[in-house]
Coordinates of C-alpha atoms in Angstrom, one line a residue:
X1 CA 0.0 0.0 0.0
X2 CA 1.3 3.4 -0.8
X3 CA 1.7 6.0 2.1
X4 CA -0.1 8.8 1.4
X5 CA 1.9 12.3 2.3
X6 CA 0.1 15.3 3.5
X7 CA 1.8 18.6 3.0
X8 CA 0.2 21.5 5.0
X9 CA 0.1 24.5 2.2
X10 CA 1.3 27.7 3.5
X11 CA -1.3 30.1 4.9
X12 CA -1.2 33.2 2.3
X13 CA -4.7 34.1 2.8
X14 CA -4.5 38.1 3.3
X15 CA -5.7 39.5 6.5
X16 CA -7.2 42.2 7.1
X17 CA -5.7 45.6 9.1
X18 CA -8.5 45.6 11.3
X19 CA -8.9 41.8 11.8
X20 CA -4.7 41.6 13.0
X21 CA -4.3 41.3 16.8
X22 CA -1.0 41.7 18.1
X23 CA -1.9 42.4 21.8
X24 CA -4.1 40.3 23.8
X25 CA -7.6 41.4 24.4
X26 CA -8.2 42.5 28.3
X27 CA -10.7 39.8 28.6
X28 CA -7.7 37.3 27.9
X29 CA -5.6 39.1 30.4
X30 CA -8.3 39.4 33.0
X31 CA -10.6 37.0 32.2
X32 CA -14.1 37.0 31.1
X33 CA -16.7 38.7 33.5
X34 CA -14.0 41.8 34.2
X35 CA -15.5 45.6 32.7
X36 CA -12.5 46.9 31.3
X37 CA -12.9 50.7 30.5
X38 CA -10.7 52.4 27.9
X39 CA -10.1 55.9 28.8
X40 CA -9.3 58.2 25.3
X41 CA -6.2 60.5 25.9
X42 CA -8.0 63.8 25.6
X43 CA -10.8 62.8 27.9
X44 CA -8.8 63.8 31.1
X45 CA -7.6 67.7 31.1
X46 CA -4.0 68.0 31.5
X47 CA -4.4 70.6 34.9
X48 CA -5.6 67.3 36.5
X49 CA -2.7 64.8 37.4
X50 CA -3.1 60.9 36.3
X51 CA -2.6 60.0 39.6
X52 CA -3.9 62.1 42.5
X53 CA -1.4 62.7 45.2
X54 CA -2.6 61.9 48.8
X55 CA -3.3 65.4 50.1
X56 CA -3.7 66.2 54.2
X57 CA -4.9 70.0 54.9
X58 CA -3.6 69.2 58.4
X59 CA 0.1 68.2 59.0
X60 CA 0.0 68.9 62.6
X61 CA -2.2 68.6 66.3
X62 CA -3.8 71.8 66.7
X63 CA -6.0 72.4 69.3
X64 CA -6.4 76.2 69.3
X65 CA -10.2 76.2 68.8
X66 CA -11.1 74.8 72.1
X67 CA -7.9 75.4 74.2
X68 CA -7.5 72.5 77.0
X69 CA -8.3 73.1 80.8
X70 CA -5.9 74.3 82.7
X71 CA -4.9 74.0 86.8
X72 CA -4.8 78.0 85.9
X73 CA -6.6 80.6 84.0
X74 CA -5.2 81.7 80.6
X75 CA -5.4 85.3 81.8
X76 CA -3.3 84.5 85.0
X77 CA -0.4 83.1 82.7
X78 CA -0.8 86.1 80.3
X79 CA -0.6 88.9 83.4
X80 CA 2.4 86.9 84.9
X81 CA 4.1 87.4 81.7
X82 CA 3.9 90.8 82.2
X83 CA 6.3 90.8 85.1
X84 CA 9.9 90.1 84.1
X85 CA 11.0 88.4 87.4
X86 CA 8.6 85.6 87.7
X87 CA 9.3 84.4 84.2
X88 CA 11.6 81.9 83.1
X89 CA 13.1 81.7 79.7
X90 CA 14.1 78.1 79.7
X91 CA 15.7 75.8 76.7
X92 CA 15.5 72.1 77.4
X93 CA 18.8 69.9 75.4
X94 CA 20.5 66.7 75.4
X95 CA 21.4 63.6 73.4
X96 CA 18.5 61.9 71.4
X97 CA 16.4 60.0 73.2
X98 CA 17.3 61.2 77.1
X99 CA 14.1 61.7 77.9
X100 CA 13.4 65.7 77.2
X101 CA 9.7 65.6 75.6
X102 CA 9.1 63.3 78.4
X103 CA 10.3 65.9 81.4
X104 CA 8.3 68.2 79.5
X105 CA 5.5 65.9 79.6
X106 CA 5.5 65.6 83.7
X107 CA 5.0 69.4 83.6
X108 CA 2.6 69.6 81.7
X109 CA 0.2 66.7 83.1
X110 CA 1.0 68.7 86.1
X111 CA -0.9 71.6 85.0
X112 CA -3.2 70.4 82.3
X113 CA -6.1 68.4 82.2
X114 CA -4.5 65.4 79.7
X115 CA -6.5 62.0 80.5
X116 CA -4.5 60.5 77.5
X117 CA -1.1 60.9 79.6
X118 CA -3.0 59.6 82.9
X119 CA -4.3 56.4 81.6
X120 CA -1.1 56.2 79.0
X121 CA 1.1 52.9 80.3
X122 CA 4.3 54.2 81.2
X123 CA 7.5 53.8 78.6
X124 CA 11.1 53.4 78.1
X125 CA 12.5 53.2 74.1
X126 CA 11.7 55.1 71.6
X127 CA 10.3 52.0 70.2
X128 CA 7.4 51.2 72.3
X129 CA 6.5 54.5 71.7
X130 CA 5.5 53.7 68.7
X131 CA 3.6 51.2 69.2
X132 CA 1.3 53.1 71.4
X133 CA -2.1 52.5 70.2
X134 CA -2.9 56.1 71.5
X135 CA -0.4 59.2 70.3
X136 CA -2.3 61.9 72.3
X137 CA -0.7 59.9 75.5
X138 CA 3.1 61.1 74.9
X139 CA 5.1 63.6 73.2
X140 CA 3.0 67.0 73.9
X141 CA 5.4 69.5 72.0
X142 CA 5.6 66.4 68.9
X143 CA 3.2 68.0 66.9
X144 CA 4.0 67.2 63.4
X145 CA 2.6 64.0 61.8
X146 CA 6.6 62.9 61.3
X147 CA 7.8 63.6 64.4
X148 CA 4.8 61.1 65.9
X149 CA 5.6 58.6 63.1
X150 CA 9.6 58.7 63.5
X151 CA 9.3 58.8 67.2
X152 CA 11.7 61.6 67.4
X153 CA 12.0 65.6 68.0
X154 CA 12.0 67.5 64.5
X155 CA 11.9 71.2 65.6
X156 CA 11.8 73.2 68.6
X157 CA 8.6 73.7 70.1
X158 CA 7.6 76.3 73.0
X159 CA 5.7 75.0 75.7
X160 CA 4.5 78.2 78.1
X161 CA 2.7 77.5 81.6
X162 CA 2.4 78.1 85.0
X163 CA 4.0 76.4 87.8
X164 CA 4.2 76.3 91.3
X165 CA 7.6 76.1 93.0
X166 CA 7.8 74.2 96.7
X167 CA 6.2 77.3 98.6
X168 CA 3.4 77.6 96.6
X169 CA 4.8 80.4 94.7
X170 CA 3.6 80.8 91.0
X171 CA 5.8 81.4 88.1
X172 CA 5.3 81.6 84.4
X173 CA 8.1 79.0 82.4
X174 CA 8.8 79.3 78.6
X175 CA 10.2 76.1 78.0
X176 CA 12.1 75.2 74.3
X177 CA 12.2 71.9 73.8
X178 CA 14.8 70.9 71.2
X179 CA 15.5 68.0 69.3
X180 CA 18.5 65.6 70.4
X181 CA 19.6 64.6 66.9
X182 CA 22.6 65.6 65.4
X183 CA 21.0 67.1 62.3
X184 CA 19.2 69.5 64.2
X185 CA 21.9 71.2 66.3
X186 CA 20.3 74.5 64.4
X187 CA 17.1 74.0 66.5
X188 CA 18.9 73.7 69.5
X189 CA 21.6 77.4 68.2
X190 CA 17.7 78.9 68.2
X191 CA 16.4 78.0 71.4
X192 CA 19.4 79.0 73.0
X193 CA 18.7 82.4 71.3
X194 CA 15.7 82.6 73.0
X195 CA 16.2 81.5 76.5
X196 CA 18.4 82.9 79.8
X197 CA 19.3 79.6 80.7
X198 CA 19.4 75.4 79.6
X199 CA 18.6 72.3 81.4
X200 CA 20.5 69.1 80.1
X201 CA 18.8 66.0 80.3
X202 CA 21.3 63.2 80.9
X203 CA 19.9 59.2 80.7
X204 CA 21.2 57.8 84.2
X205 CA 22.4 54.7 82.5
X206 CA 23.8 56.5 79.0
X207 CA 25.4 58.9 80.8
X208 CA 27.0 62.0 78.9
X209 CA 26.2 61.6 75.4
X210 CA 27.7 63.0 72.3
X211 CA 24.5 65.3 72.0
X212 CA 25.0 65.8 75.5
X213 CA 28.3 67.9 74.9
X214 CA 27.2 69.7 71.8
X215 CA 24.6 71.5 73.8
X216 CA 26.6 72.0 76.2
X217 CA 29.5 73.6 74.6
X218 CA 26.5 75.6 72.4
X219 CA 25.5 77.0 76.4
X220 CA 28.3 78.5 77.0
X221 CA 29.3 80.3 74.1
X222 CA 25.9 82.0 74.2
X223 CA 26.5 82.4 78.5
X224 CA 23.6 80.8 79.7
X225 CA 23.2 78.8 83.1
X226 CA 23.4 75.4 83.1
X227 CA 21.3 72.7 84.6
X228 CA 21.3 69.1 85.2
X229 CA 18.4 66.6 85.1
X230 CA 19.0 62.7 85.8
X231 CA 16.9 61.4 84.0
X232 CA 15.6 57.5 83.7
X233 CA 16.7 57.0 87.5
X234 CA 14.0 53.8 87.1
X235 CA 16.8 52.1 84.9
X236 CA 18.7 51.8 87.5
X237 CA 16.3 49.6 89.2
X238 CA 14.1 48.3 87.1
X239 CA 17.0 47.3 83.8
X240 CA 20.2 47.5 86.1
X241 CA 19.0 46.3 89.4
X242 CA 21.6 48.1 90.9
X243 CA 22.1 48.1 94.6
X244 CA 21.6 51.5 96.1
X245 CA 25.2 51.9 97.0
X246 CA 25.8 51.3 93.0
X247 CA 23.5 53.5 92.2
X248 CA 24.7 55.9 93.8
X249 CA 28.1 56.1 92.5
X250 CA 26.5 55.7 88.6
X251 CA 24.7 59.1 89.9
X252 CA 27.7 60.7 91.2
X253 CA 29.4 59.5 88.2
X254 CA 27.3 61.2 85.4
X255 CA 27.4 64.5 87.8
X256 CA 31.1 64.5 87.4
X257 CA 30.9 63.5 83.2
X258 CA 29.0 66.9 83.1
X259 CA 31.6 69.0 85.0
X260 CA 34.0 67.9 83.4
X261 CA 32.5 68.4 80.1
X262 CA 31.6 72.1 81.6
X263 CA 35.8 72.8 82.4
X264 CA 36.7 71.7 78.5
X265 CA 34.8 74.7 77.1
X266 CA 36.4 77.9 77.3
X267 CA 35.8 80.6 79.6
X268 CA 34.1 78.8 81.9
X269 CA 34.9 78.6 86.0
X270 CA 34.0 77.3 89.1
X271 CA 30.5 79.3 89.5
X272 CA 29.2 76.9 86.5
X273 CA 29.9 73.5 88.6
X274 CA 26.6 71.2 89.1
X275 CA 26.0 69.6 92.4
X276 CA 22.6 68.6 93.8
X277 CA 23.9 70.1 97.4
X278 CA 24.0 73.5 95.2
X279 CA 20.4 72.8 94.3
X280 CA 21.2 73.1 90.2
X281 CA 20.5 68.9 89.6
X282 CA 17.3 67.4 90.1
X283 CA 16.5 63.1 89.5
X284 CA 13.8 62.2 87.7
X285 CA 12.1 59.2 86.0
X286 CA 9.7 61.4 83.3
X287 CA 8.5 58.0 82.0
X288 CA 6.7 57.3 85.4
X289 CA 5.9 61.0 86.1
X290 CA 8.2 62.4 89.4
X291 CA 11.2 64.3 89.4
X292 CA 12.6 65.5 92.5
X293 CA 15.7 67.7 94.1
X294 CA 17.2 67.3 97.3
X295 CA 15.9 70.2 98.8
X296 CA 12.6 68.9 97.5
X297 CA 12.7 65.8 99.0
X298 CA 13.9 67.3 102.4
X299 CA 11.2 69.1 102.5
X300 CA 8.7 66.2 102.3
X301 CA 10.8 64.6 105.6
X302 CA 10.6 67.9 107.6
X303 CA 6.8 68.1 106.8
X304 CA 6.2 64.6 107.4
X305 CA 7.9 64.3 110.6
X306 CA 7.8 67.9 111.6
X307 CA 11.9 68.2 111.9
X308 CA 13.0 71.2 113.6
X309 CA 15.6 71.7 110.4
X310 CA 15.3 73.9 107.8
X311 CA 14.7 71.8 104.5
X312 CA 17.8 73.4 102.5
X313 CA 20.2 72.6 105.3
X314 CA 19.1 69.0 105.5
X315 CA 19.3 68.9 101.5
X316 CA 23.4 69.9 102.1
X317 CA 23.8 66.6 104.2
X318 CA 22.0 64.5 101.3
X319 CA 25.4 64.3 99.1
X320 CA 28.1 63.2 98.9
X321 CA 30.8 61.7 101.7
X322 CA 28.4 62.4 104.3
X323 CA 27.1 59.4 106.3
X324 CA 24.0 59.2 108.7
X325 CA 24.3 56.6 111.8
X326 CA 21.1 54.9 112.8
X327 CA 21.8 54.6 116.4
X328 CA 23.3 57.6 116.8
X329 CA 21.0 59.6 114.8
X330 CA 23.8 61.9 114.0
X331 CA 25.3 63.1 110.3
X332 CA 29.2 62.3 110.0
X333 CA 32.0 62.9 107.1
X334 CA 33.4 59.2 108.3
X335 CA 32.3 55.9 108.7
X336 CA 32.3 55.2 112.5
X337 CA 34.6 52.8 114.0
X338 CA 31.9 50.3 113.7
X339 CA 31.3 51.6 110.2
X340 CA 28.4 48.6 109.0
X341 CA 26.3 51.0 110.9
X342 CA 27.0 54.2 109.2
X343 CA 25.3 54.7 105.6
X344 CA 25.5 57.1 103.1
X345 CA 22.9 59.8 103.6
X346 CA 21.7 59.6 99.9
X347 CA 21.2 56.3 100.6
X348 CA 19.9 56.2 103.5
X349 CA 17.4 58.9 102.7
X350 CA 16.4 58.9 99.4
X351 CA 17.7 55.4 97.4
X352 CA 16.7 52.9 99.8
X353 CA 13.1 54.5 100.4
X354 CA 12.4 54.3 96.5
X355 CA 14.1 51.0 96.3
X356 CA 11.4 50.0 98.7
X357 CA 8.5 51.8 97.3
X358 CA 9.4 50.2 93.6
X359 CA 10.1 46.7 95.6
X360 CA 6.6 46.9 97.4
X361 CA 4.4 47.6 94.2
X362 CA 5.9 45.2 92.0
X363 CA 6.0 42.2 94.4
X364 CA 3.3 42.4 97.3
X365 CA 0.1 42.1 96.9
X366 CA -2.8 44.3 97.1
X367 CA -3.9 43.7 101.0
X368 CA -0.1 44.4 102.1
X369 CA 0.3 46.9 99.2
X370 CA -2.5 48.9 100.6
X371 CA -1.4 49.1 104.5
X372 CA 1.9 50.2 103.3
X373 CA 0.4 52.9 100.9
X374 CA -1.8 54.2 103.6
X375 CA 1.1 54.7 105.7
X376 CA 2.9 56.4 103.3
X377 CA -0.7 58.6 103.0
X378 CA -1.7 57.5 99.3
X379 CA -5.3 56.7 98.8
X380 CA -5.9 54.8 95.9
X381 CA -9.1 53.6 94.7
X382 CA -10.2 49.6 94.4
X383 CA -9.6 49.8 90.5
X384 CA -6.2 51.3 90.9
X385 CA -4.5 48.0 92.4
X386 CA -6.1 45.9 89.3
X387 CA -3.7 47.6 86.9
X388 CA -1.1 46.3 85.3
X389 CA 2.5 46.8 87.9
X390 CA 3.9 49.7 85.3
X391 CA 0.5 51.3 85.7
X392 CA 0.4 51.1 89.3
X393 CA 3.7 51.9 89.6
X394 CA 3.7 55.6 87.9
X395 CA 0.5 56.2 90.1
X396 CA 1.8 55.7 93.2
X397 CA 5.0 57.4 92.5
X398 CA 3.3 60.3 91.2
X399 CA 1.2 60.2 94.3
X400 CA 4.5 60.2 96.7
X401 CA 6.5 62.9 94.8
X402 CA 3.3 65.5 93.4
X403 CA 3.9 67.7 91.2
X404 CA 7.3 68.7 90.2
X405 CA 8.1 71.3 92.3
X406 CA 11.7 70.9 92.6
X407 CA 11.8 71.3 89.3
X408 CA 10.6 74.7 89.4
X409 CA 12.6 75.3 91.9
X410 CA 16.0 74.3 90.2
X411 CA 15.2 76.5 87.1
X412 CA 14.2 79.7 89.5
X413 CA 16.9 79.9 91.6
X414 CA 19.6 78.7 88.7
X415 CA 17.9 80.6 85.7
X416 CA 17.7 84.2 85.9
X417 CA 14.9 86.0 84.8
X418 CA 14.8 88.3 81.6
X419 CA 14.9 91.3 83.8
X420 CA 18.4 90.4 85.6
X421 CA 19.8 88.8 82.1
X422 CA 19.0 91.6 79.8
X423 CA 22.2 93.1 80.3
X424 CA 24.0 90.0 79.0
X425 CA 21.6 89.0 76.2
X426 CA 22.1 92.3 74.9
X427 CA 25.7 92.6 74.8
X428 CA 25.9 89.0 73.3
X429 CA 23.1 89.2 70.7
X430 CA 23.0 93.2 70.1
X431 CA 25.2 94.4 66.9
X432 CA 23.8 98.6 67.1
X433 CA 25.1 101.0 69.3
X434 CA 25.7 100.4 73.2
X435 CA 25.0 104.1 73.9
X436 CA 21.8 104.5 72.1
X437 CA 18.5 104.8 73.6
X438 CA 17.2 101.3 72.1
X439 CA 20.4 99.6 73.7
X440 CA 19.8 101.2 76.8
X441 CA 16.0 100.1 77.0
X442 CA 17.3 96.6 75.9
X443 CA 19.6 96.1 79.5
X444 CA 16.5 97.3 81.2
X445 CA 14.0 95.2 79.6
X446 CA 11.8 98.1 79.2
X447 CA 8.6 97.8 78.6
X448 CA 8.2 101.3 78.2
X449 CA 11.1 101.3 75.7
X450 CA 11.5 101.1 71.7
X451 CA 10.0 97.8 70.9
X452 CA 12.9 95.2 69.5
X453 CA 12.0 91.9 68.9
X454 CA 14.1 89.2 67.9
X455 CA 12.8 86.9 65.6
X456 CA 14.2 83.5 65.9
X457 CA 11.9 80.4 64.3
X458 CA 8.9 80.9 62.0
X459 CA 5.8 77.8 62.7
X460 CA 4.1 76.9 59.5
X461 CA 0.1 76.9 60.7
X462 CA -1.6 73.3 61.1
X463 CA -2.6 73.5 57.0
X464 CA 0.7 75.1 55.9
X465 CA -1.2 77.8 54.2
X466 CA 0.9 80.7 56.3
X467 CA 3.7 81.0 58.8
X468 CA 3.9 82.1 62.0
X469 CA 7.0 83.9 63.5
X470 CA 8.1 83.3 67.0
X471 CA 10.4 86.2 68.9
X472 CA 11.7 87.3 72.1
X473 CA 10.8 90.6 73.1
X474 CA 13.6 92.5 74.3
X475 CA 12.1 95.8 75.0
X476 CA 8.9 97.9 74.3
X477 CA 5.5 96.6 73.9
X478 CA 4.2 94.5 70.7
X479 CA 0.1 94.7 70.2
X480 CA -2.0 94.0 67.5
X481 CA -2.7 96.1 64.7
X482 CA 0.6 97.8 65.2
X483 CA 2.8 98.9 62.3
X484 CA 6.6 98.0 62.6
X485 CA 9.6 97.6 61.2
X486 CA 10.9 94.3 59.4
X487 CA 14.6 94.5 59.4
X488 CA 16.3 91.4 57.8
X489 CA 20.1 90.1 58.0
X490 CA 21.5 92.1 55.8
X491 CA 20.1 95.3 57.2
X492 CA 22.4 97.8 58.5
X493 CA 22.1 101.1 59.5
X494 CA 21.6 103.4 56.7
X495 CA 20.7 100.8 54.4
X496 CA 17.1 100.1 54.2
X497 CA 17.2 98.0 51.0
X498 CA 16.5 94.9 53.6
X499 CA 13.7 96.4 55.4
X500 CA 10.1 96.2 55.1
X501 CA 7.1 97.6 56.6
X502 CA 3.6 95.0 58.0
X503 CA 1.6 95.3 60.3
X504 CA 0.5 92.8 63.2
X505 CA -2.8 90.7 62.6
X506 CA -2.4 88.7 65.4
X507 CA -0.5 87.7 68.2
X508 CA -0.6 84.5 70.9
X509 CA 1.7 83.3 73.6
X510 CA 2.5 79.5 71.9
X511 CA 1.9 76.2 73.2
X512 CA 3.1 74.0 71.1
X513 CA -0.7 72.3 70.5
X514 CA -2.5 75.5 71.5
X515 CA -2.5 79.5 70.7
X516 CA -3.6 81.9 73.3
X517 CA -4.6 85.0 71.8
X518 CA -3.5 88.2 73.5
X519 CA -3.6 91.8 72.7
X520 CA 0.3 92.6 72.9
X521 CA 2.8 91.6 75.3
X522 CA 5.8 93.4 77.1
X523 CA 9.3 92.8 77.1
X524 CA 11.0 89.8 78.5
X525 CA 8.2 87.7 76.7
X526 CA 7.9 84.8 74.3
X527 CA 5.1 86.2 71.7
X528 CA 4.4 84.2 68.2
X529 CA 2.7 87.1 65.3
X530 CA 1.5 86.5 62.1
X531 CA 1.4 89.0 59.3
X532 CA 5.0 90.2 59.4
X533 CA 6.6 87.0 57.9
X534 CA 6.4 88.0 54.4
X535 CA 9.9 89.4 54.1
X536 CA 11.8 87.1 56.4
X537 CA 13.8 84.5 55.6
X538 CA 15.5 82.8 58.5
X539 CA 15.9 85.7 60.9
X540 CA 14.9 88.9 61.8
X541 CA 14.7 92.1 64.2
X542 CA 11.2 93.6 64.3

């Protein structure tokens, strides 16, 4: 049989332009039962983007249309501001992450109605702070939706309040607080423009930081007093588990990093020294809310026990080589003879109490808990010994230390006031004559004077439509509706080619998440105006 062969002829059939497919169809891609729309090029006008960008109108927490409660009224703080010796011009500075948002954050729960803070679980990294499921609980003065996502300080932010120092005595604190990262040493240069005087926040564990020294070299060139806060003292105890003896000598040991720090910079001396007997250190632990000095804390021993002592001289026998003797009841440079007996009066008086108080919370339970607490004369209610022992922790701490009056007390006696640093902030900042009547009214802080103000940050608003610009007022009196004087940084005198004229629509003390508005302000102040910004840059002098 012969095999039949098949030969497949060569398609040469013509198709079609219209019938040729070179792409598949979207139903091929997709599959059937998918609408696929075709969108023509000119059907979409070219003003309008392909792809929408995500827009926000609000970039940062604003709460300036119902301002939050307050331990005082607004018009108190605004009338104490008018008073040059009971404010404080205060910048707050360290190394990233040592807590100074945080120590901030005592002071403010102190004197604000925050129920976020109160009910927040206390932290300790930067990390957890991020995963808190609530971001009104921490951070007051991180305003920006990046600083809340990164977990760090972007910008400076003033925080202005009112608070009460160990007597009871009311004064009105601008605080700065700057960011600890390298990149924005800038921030910090314009704080420090602003304020008389600088508290460093130190991590007790960290100790002095590479931050640490760059703000405070950056406070001495510009001749402001120096502070010291130890903060993170709970690391110690809680991380560490350091003995109180230890603890102790880690304390004295980051005192001494920052006075030696202090004696590398030059023109310093022996007036700039920080020692908690001098009153210019305070502990603190801002993540569980208390912060205390040693005068402070005497104080709470003479009031509880009624100790015929003055509180400040007790406070002198709280550091340092001086020993306290059980038996003898007596305060000694040595150990005794028998010297098991004899104990270090910082330990004996303030470390071993908090030992115990940390000690008791965490590991009794809630009938012993309670009979110690009542001796102690916290009250808590049923519900507060069901919480969690972080919780219940901060609350009894911030029970036994209140608010933080030490604190206050620390920047009042160690920060002067606008009034008795004019004379310096001039003479460092002020390029114009020294003879003049402006200079003269700027020593003085004058309120009666030729208004300067020196412009030192602008604030974009919460939708970035305008800025702000946020000065110091050195002398006069700024209100709104007055017409002033722009002079930039390349003004001189003469030369009005970088000066411009506006006028002041409005004017507020700032803080950070709320605007007060006020009429005008005197010298000495912090005041934030809008509608003279137009012609500054960076910088200016109103």
């Amino acid at each position: 049989m012969a095999m039949e062969l098949r030969v497949e002829a060569p398609q040469t059939q013509i198709v079609l332009h219209e019938d040729k497919q070179y792409y598949p169809d979207a139903e091929d891609v997709f599959g059937p039962g998918v609408e696929a729309l075709v969108q023509e090029e000119d059907t979409q006008p070219l003003t309008e983007p392909i792809v929408a960008p995500i827009t926000e109108r609000k970039f940062q927490v604003d709460e300036s249309a119902q301002l939050p409660d307050t331990m005082y009224t607004k018009e108190f703080l605004v009338d104490l501001l008018g008073h040059p010796n009971m404010v404080r011009n205060i910048a707050l500075g360290g190394h990233l992450h040592h807590g100074k948002t945080a120590l901030l954050d005592v002071l403010v729960a102190a004197t604000h109605s925050w129920p976020e803070w109160d009910a927040a679980t206390p932290i300790a990294t930067p990390t957890t702070k991020m995963r808190q499921p609530n971001e009104r609980a921490f951070g007051y003065t991180d305003v920006h939706r990046l600083e809340r996502q990164r977990g760090i300080g972007l910008k400076s932010m003033p925080m202005s309040l009112v608070a009460q120092n160990t007597k009871g005595k009311s004064y009105a604190l601008n605080i700065m607080d700057t960011p600890g990262h390298a990149n924005f040493i800038d921030e910090v240069a314009a704080a420090l423009r602003l304020a008389d005087g600088v508290v460093v926040v130190v991590d007790a564990v960290e100790g002095v930081m590479s931050g640490t020294e760059r703000v405070i070299r950056a406070a001495v060139r510009e001749g402001l007093g120096i502070t010291l806060v130890i903060n993170k003292v709970d690391r110690l105890i809680l991380e560490l588990k350091l003995p109180p003896e230890d603890a102790y000598i880690k304390l004295k040991h980051t005192v001494e990093e920052v006075n030696n720090t202090i004696a590398t910079c030059p023109h310093t001396d022996a007036s700039m020294r920080v020692s908690p007997e001098l009153g210019n250190v305070c502990f603190a632990s801002a993540s569980f809310g208390w912060c205390f000095s040693l005068e402070s804390f005497a104080a709470r021993y003479v009031d509880t026990w009624q100790m015929p002592v003055a509180p400040k001289e007790l406070a002198r026998r709280l550091w340092g080589d001086v020993y306290y003797h059980a038996e003898r009841r007596t305060f000694m440079r040595r150990r005794a003879p028998d010297g098991k007996q004899a104990v270090r009066s910082f330990v004996h008086f303030v470390l071993e109490p908090l030992y115990k108080i940390f000690a008791q919370v965490v590991g009794e339970d809630e009938p012993q808990l309670r009979t110690t607490l009542n001796a102690l004369g916290i009250r808590l209610r049923k519900a507060d010994y069901a919480m969690n022992a972080r919780d219940l922790l901060r609350r009894v701490l911030c029970h036994f230390f209140g608010p933080p009056t030490g604190l206050v007390d620390m920047c009042v006696a160690h920060i002067k006031s606008p009034a008795a640093n004019a004379r310096a902030k001039t003479e460092h900042l002020y390029t114009g004559q020294m003879d003049g009547a402006t200079a003269v009214a700027m020593r003085t802080c004058d309120a009666d004077g030729p208004l300067v103000v020196s412009v030192a940050k602008q604030y974009p608003s919460s939708d970035a439509s305008q800025f702000y610009v946020l000065g110091r007022i050195f002398s006069g009196h700024i209100s709104v509706g007055q017409k002033v004087r722009v002079l930039g940084e390349a003004y001189a005198p003469g030369d009005d080619e970088d000066m411009a004229l506006a006028t002041v629509s409005d004017a507020w003390v700032y803080c950070s998440r709320y605007r007060i508005p006020v009429s005008g302000l005197g010298a000495g102040s912090w005041v934030l105006l809008s509608g003279v910004d137009a012609s500054i840059a960076k910088t200016a002098t109103i």
